[in-house]
Coordinates of C-alpha atoms in Angstrom, one line a residue:
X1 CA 42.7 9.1 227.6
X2 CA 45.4 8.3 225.9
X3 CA 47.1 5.2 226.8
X4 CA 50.8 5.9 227.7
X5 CA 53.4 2.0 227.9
X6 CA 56.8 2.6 229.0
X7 CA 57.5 -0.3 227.3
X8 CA 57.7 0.4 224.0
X9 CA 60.3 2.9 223.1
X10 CA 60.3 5.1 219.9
X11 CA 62.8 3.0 218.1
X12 CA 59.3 0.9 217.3
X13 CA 57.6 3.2 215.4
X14 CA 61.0 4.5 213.5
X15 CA 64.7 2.9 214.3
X16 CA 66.8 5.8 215.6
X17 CA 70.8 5.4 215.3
X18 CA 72.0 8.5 218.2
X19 CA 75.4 9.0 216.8
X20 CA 77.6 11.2 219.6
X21 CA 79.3 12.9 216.3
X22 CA 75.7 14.5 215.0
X23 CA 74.6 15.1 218.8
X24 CA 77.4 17.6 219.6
X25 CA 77.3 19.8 216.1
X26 CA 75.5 22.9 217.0
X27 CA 75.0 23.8 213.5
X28 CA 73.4 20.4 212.4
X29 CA 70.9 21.1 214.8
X30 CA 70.2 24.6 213.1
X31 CA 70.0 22.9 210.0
X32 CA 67.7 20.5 211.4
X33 CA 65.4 23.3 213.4
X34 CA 65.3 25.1 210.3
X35 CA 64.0 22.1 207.8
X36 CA 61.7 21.3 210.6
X37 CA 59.9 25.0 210.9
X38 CA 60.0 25.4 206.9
X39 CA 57.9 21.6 206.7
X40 CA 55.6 23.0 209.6
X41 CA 54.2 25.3 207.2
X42 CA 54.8 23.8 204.3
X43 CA 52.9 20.5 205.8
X44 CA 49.8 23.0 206.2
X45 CA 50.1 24.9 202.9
X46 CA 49.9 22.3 200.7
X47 CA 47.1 19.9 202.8
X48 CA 44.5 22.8 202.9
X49 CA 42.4 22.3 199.1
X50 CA 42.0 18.8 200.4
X51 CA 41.6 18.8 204.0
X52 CA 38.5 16.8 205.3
X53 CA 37.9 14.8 201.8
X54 CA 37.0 11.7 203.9
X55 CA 37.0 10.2 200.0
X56 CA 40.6 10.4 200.1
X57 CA 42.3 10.3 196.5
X58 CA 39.8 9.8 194.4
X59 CA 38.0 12.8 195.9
X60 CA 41.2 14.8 195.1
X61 CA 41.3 13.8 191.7
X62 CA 37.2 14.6 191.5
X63 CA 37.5 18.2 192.7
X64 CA 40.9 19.1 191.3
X65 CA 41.5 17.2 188.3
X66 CA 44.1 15.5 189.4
X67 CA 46.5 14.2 192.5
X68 CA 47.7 17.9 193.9
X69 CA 51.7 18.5 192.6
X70 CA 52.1 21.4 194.5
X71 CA 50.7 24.4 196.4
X72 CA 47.0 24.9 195.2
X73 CA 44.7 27.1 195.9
X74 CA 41.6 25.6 198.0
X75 CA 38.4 25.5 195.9
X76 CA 35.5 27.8 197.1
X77 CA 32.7 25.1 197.9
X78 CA 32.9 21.7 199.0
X79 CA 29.8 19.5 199.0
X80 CA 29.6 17.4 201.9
X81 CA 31.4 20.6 204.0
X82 CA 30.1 20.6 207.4
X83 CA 31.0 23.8 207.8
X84 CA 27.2 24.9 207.0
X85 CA 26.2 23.2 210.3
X86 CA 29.0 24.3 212.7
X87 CA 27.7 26.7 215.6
X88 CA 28.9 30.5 215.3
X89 CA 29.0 31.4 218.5
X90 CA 30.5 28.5 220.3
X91 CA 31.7 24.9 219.6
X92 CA 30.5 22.3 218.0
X93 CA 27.7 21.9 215.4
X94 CA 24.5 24.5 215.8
X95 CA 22.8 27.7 214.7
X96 CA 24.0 30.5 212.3
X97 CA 22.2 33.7 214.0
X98 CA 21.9 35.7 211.1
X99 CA 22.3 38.9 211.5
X100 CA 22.6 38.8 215.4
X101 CA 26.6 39.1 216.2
X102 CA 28.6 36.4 217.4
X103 CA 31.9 34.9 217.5
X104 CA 32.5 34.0 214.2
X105 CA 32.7 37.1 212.2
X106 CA 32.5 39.8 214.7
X107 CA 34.4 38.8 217.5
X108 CA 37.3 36.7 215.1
X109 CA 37.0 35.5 211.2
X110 CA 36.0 39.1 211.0
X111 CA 34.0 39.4 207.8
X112 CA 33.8 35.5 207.7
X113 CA 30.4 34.7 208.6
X114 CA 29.0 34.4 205.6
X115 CA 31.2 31.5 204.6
X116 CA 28.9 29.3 207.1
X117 CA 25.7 30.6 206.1
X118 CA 23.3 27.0 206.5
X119 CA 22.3 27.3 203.0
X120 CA 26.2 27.4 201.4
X121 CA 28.3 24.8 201.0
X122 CA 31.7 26.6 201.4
X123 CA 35.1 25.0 201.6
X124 CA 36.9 25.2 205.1
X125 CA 39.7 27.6 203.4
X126 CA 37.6 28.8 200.6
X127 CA 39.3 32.4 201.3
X128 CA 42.9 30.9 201.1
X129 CA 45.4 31.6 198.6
X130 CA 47.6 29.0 197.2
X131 CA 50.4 28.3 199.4
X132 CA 48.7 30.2 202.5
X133 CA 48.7 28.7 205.6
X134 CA 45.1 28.1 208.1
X135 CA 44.5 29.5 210.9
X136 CA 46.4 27.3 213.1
X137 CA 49.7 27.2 211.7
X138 CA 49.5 30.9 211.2
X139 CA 48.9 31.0 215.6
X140 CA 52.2 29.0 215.3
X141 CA 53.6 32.0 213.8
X142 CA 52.4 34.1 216.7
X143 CA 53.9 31.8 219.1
X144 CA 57.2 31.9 217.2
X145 CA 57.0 35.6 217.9
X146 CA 56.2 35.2 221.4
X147 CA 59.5 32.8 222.3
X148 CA 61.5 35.5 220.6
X149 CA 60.1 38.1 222.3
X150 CA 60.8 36.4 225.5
X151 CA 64.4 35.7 225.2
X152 CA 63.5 32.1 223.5
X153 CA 61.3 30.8 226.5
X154 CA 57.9 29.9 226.2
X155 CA 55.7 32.4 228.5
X156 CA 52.3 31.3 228.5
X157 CA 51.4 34.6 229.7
X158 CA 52.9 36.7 226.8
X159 CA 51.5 34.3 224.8
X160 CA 48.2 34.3 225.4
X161 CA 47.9 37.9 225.3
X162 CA 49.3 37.8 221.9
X163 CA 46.7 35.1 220.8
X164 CA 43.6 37.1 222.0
X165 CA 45.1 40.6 220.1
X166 CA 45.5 38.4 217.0
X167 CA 42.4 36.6 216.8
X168 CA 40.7 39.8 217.3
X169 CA 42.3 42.3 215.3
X170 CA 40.4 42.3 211.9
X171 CA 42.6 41.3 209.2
X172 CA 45.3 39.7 211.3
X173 CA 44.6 36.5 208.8
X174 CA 42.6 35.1 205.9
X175 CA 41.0 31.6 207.0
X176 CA 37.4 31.4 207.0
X177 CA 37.6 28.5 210.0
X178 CA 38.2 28.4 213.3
X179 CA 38.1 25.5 215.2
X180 CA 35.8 24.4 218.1
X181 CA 38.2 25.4 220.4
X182 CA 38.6 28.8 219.7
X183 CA 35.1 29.4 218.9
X184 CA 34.4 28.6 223.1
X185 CA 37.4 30.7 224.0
X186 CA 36.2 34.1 222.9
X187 CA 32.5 32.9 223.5
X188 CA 33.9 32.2 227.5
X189 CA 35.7 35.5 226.8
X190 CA 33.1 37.7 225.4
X191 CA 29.5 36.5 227.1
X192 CA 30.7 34.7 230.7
X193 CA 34.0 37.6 230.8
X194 CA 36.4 35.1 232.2
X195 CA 40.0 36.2 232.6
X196 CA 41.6 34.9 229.4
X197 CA 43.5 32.4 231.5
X198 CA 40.2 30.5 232.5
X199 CA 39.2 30.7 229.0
X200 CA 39.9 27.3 227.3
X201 CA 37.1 24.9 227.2
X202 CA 36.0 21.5 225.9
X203 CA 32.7 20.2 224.5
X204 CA 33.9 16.8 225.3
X205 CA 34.2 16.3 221.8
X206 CA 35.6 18.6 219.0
X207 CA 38.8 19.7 221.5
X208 CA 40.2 16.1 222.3
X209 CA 41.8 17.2 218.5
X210 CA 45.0 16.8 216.7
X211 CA 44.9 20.7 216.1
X212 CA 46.5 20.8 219.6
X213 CA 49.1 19.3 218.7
X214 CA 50.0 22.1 216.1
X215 CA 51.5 24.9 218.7
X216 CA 52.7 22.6 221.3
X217 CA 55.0 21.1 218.4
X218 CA 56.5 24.9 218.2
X219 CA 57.0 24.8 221.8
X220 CA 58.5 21.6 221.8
X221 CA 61.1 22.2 219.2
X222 CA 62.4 25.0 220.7
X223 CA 63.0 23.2 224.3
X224 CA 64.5 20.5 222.2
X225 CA 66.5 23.0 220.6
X226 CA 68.1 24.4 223.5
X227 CA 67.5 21.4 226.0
X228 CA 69.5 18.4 224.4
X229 CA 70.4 16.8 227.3
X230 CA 67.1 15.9 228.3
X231 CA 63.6 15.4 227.2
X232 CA 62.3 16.8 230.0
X233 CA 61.5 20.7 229.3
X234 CA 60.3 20.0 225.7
X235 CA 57.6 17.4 227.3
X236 CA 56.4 20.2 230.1
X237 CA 56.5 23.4 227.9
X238 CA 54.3 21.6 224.8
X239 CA 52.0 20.4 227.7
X240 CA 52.1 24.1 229.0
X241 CA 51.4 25.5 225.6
X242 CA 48.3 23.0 224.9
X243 CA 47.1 24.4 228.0
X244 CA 46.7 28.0 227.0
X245 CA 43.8 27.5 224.3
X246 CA 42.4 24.1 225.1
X247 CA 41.6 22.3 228.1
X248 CA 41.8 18.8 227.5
X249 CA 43.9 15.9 229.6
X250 CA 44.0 14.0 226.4
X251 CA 45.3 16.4 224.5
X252 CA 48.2 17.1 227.3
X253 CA 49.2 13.3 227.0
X254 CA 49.6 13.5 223.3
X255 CA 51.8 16.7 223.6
X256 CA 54.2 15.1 226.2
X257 CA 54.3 11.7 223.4
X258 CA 54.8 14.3 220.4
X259 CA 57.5 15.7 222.2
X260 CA 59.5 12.7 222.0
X261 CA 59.0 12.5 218.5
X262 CA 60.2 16.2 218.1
X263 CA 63.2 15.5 220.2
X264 CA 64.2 12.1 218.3
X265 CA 64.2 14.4 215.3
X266 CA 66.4 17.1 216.2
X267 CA 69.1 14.6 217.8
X268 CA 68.7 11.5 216.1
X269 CA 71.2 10.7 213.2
X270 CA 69.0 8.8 211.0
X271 CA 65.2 7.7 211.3
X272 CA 64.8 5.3 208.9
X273 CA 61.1 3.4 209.4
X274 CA 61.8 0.1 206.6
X275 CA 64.3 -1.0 209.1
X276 CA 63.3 -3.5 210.8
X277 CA 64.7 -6.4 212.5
X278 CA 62.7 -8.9 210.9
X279 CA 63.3 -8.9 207.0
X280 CA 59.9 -9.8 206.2
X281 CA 58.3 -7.0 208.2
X282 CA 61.2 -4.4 206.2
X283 CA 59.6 -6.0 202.8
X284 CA 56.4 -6.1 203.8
X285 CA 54.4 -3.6 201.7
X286 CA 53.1 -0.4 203.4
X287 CA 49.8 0.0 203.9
X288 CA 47.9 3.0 201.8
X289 CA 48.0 5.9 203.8
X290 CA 45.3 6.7 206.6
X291 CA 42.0 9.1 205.7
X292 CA 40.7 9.5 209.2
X293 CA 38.8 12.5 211.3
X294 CA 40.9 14.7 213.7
X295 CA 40.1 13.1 217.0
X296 CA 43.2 12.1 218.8
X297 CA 42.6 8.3 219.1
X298 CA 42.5 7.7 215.3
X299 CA 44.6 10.9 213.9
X300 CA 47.8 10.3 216.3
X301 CA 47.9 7.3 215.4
X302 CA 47.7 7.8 211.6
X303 CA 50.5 10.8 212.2
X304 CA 53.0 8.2 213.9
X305 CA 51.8 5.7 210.4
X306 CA 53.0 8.3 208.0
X307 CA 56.6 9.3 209.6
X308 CA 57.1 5.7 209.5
X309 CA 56.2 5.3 206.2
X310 CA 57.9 8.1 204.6
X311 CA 60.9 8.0 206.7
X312 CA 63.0 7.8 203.5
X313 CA 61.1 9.6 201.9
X314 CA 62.2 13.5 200.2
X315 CA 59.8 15.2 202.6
X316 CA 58.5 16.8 199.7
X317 CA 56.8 13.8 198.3
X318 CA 55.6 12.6 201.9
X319 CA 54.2 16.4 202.6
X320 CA 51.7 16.0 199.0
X321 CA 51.0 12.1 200.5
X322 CA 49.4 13.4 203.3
X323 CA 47.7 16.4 200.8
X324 CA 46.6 14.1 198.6
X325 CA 45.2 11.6 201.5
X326 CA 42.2 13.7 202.4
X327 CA 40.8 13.4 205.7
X328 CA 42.5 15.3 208.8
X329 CA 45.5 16.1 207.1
X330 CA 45.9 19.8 207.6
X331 CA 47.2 19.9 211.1
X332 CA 49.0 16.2 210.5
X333 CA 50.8 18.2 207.8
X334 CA 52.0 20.6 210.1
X335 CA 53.5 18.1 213.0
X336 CA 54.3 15.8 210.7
X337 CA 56.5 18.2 208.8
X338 CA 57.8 19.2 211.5
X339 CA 59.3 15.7 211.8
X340 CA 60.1 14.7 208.7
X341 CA 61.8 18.4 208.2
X342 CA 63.7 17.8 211.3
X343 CA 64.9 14.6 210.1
X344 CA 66.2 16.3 206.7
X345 CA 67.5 19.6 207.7
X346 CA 66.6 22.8 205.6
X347 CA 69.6 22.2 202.9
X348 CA 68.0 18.9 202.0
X349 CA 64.7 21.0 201.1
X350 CA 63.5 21.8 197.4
X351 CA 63.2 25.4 196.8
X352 CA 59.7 25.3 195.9
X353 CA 59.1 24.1 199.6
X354 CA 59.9 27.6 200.8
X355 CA 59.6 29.8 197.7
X356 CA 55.8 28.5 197.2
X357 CA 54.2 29.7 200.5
X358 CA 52.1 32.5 200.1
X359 CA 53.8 34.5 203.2
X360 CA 57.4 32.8 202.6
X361 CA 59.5 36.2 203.1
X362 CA 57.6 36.4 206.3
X363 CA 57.8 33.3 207.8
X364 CA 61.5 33.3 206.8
X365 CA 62.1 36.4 209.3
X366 CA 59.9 35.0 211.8
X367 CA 62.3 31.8 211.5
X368 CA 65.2 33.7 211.4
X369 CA 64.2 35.6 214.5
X370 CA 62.7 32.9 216.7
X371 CA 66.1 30.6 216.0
X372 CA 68.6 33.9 216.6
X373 CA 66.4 34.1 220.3
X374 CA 67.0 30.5 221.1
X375 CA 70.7 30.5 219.7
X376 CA 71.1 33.5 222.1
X377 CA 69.2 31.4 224.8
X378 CA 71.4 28.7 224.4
X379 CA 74.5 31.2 224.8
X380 CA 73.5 31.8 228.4
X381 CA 72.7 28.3 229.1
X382 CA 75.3 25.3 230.0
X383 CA 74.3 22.5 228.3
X384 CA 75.8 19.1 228.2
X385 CA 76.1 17.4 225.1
X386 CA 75.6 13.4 225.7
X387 CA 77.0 10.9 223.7
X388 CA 73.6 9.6 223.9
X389 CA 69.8 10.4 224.5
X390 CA 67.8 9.1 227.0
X391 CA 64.8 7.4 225.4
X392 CA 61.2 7.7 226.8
X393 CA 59.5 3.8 226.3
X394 CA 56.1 4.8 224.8
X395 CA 53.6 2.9 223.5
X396 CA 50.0 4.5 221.8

């Protein structure tokens, strides 16, 4: 498990200035929402032709030419992919079938299959375009549906149902992967015929991931959205979120930590990681940034590395840092773009941010729909505005 200090409080990874003045300006948190859903995606995008190059850079520039400079399309095979080896019809590594159907490419990835054949080396998101986003961020789309659909409350009901229609609709999306996770959800679903809601599994291994933390971070920035007097709500509904396609206590304690981070980015003034109050630690160099796997232990703890370091960053450059890093940096593209956008606010975005994703027309309506749901939401609801924030001590 994740170990949880109330003794060390955010301001440690990232000093946070809560100015009353930003707090109470409704549209400032808009702005911020807005730059933090737009760096969700964009995160994802851009990470995807490098994601698992555990030889970081120089792998980049091996397979591409060059450092990535903006969207690019993912190449088709990857030697080294593991891809070959992964299991079909459930989680984890293990056997392609051949013809016999299972999970993978009849069930969901419909017409994928062949991308995993033992004999191929294929690239995760081989069947990507440039600028289109994997599977899981394109589930945070279906969640952004969901809140809006539900007045702009997370209902892990109506979102579940809308996860099982969408991973197993052919054609819903273009991503040859699906993680562990997923794989023993519809396996649970199809073979054993559990209710969907006693459908989420764990190998004990391959779940305890920082993919969960890619829809719970939706969750969370809509409680935060609405909720700014309190912490509280964004913590249980990314918890409850984590909950509908995983089932993992680690995974629930990083959700309730990353939904501090979430909040400190909607209602923080300033989160500016080289200050320090020692002057040697704000010269100090920064350390190269982090090429790990997607276990929780390592990867949280490399996502929490990069919003420090790129604090000050234009989130543009820190979005192709994390690209160009290898490693697990697909899903830590999306949450941390989600912060770093938070922190920035969509008016302090480049163009190309938003014009270069493959589905950007589409994820601008599902933006502009899931923040009109919570805006009305917030309407209804009577919400102090503080003059400060309550801060959570944490310490991972």
């Amino acid at each position: 498990l994740i170990s949880i200090d109330r003794s060390m409080t955010f301001a440690a990874v990232a000093e946070v200035d809560m100015r009353g003045a930003a707090l109470s300006s409704s549209s400032l948190l808009e702005h911020r929402l807005r730059g933090a859903l737009w760096c969700f995606f964009a995160g994802d995008a851009l990470a995807s032709p490098t994601h698992w190059f555990y030889g970081g850079e120089a792998q980049v520039r091996a397979v591409y030419g060059q450092k990535l400079t903006t969207y690019t399309k993912p190449e088709a095979k990857l030697p080294g992919s593991i891809m070959n080896k992964s299991d079909t019809d459930g989680g984890g590594r293990g056997r392609w079938y051949g013809a016999k159907k299972t999970i993978i490419g009849d069930v969901i990835n419909h017409g994928k299959k062949k991308y995993w054949r033992p004999e191929e080396s294929y690239h995760y998101h081989a069947t990507l375009a440039a600028g289109e986003n994997t599977l899981e961020a394109r589930l945070g789309r279906v969640l952004m549906t969901s809140i809006a659909a539900t007045e702009g409350t997370f209902d892990a009901d109506d979102f579940r149902e809308r996860y099982v229609r969408f991973m197993t609709t052919p054609g819903s999306h273009e991503d040859a992967y699906a993680s562990t996770c997923h794989r023993m959800f519809f396996a649970n679903l199809t073979y054993k015929r559990l209710p969907p809601k006693d459908c989420p599994d764990n190998d004990r291994h391959n779940v305890d991931t920082i993919d969960g933390l890619v829809l719970p971070t939706i969750a969370a920035l809509a409680e935060a959205y609405v909720s700014s007097s309190t912490r509280d709500s964004a913590r249980r509904v990314a918890i409850d979120t984590a909950k509908v396609t995983r089932n993992s206590r680690p995974l629930e304690q990083a959700a309730e930590l990353w939904a501090d981070f979430l909040f400190d980015a909607l209602h923080g003034d300033t989160l500016d990681a080289s200050s320090s109050s020692s002057p040697k630690a704000a010269k100090a160099k920064l350390p190269p940034d982090p090429v790990v796997a997607c276990y929780l232990e390592s990867a949280l703890p490399a996502a929490v590395a990069m919003a420090r370091k790129y604090a000050t960053a234009d989130v543009w450059t820190a979005l192709l840092a994390n690209a160009n890093a290898g490693g697990e940096n697909v899903h830590r593209g999306s949450i941390l773009g989600a912060v770093l956008g938070g922190r920035a606010g969509i008016d302090n975005l480049p163009d190309h941010l938003r014009s270069g994703l493959h589905a950007a027309a589409d994820i601008e309506r599902d933006i502009d729909d899931f923040v009109n749901a919570l805006n009305t939401r917030k309407k209804k609801t009577t919400t102090p505005n503080p003059m400060t924030c309550p801060s959570l001590d944490i310490r991972i």
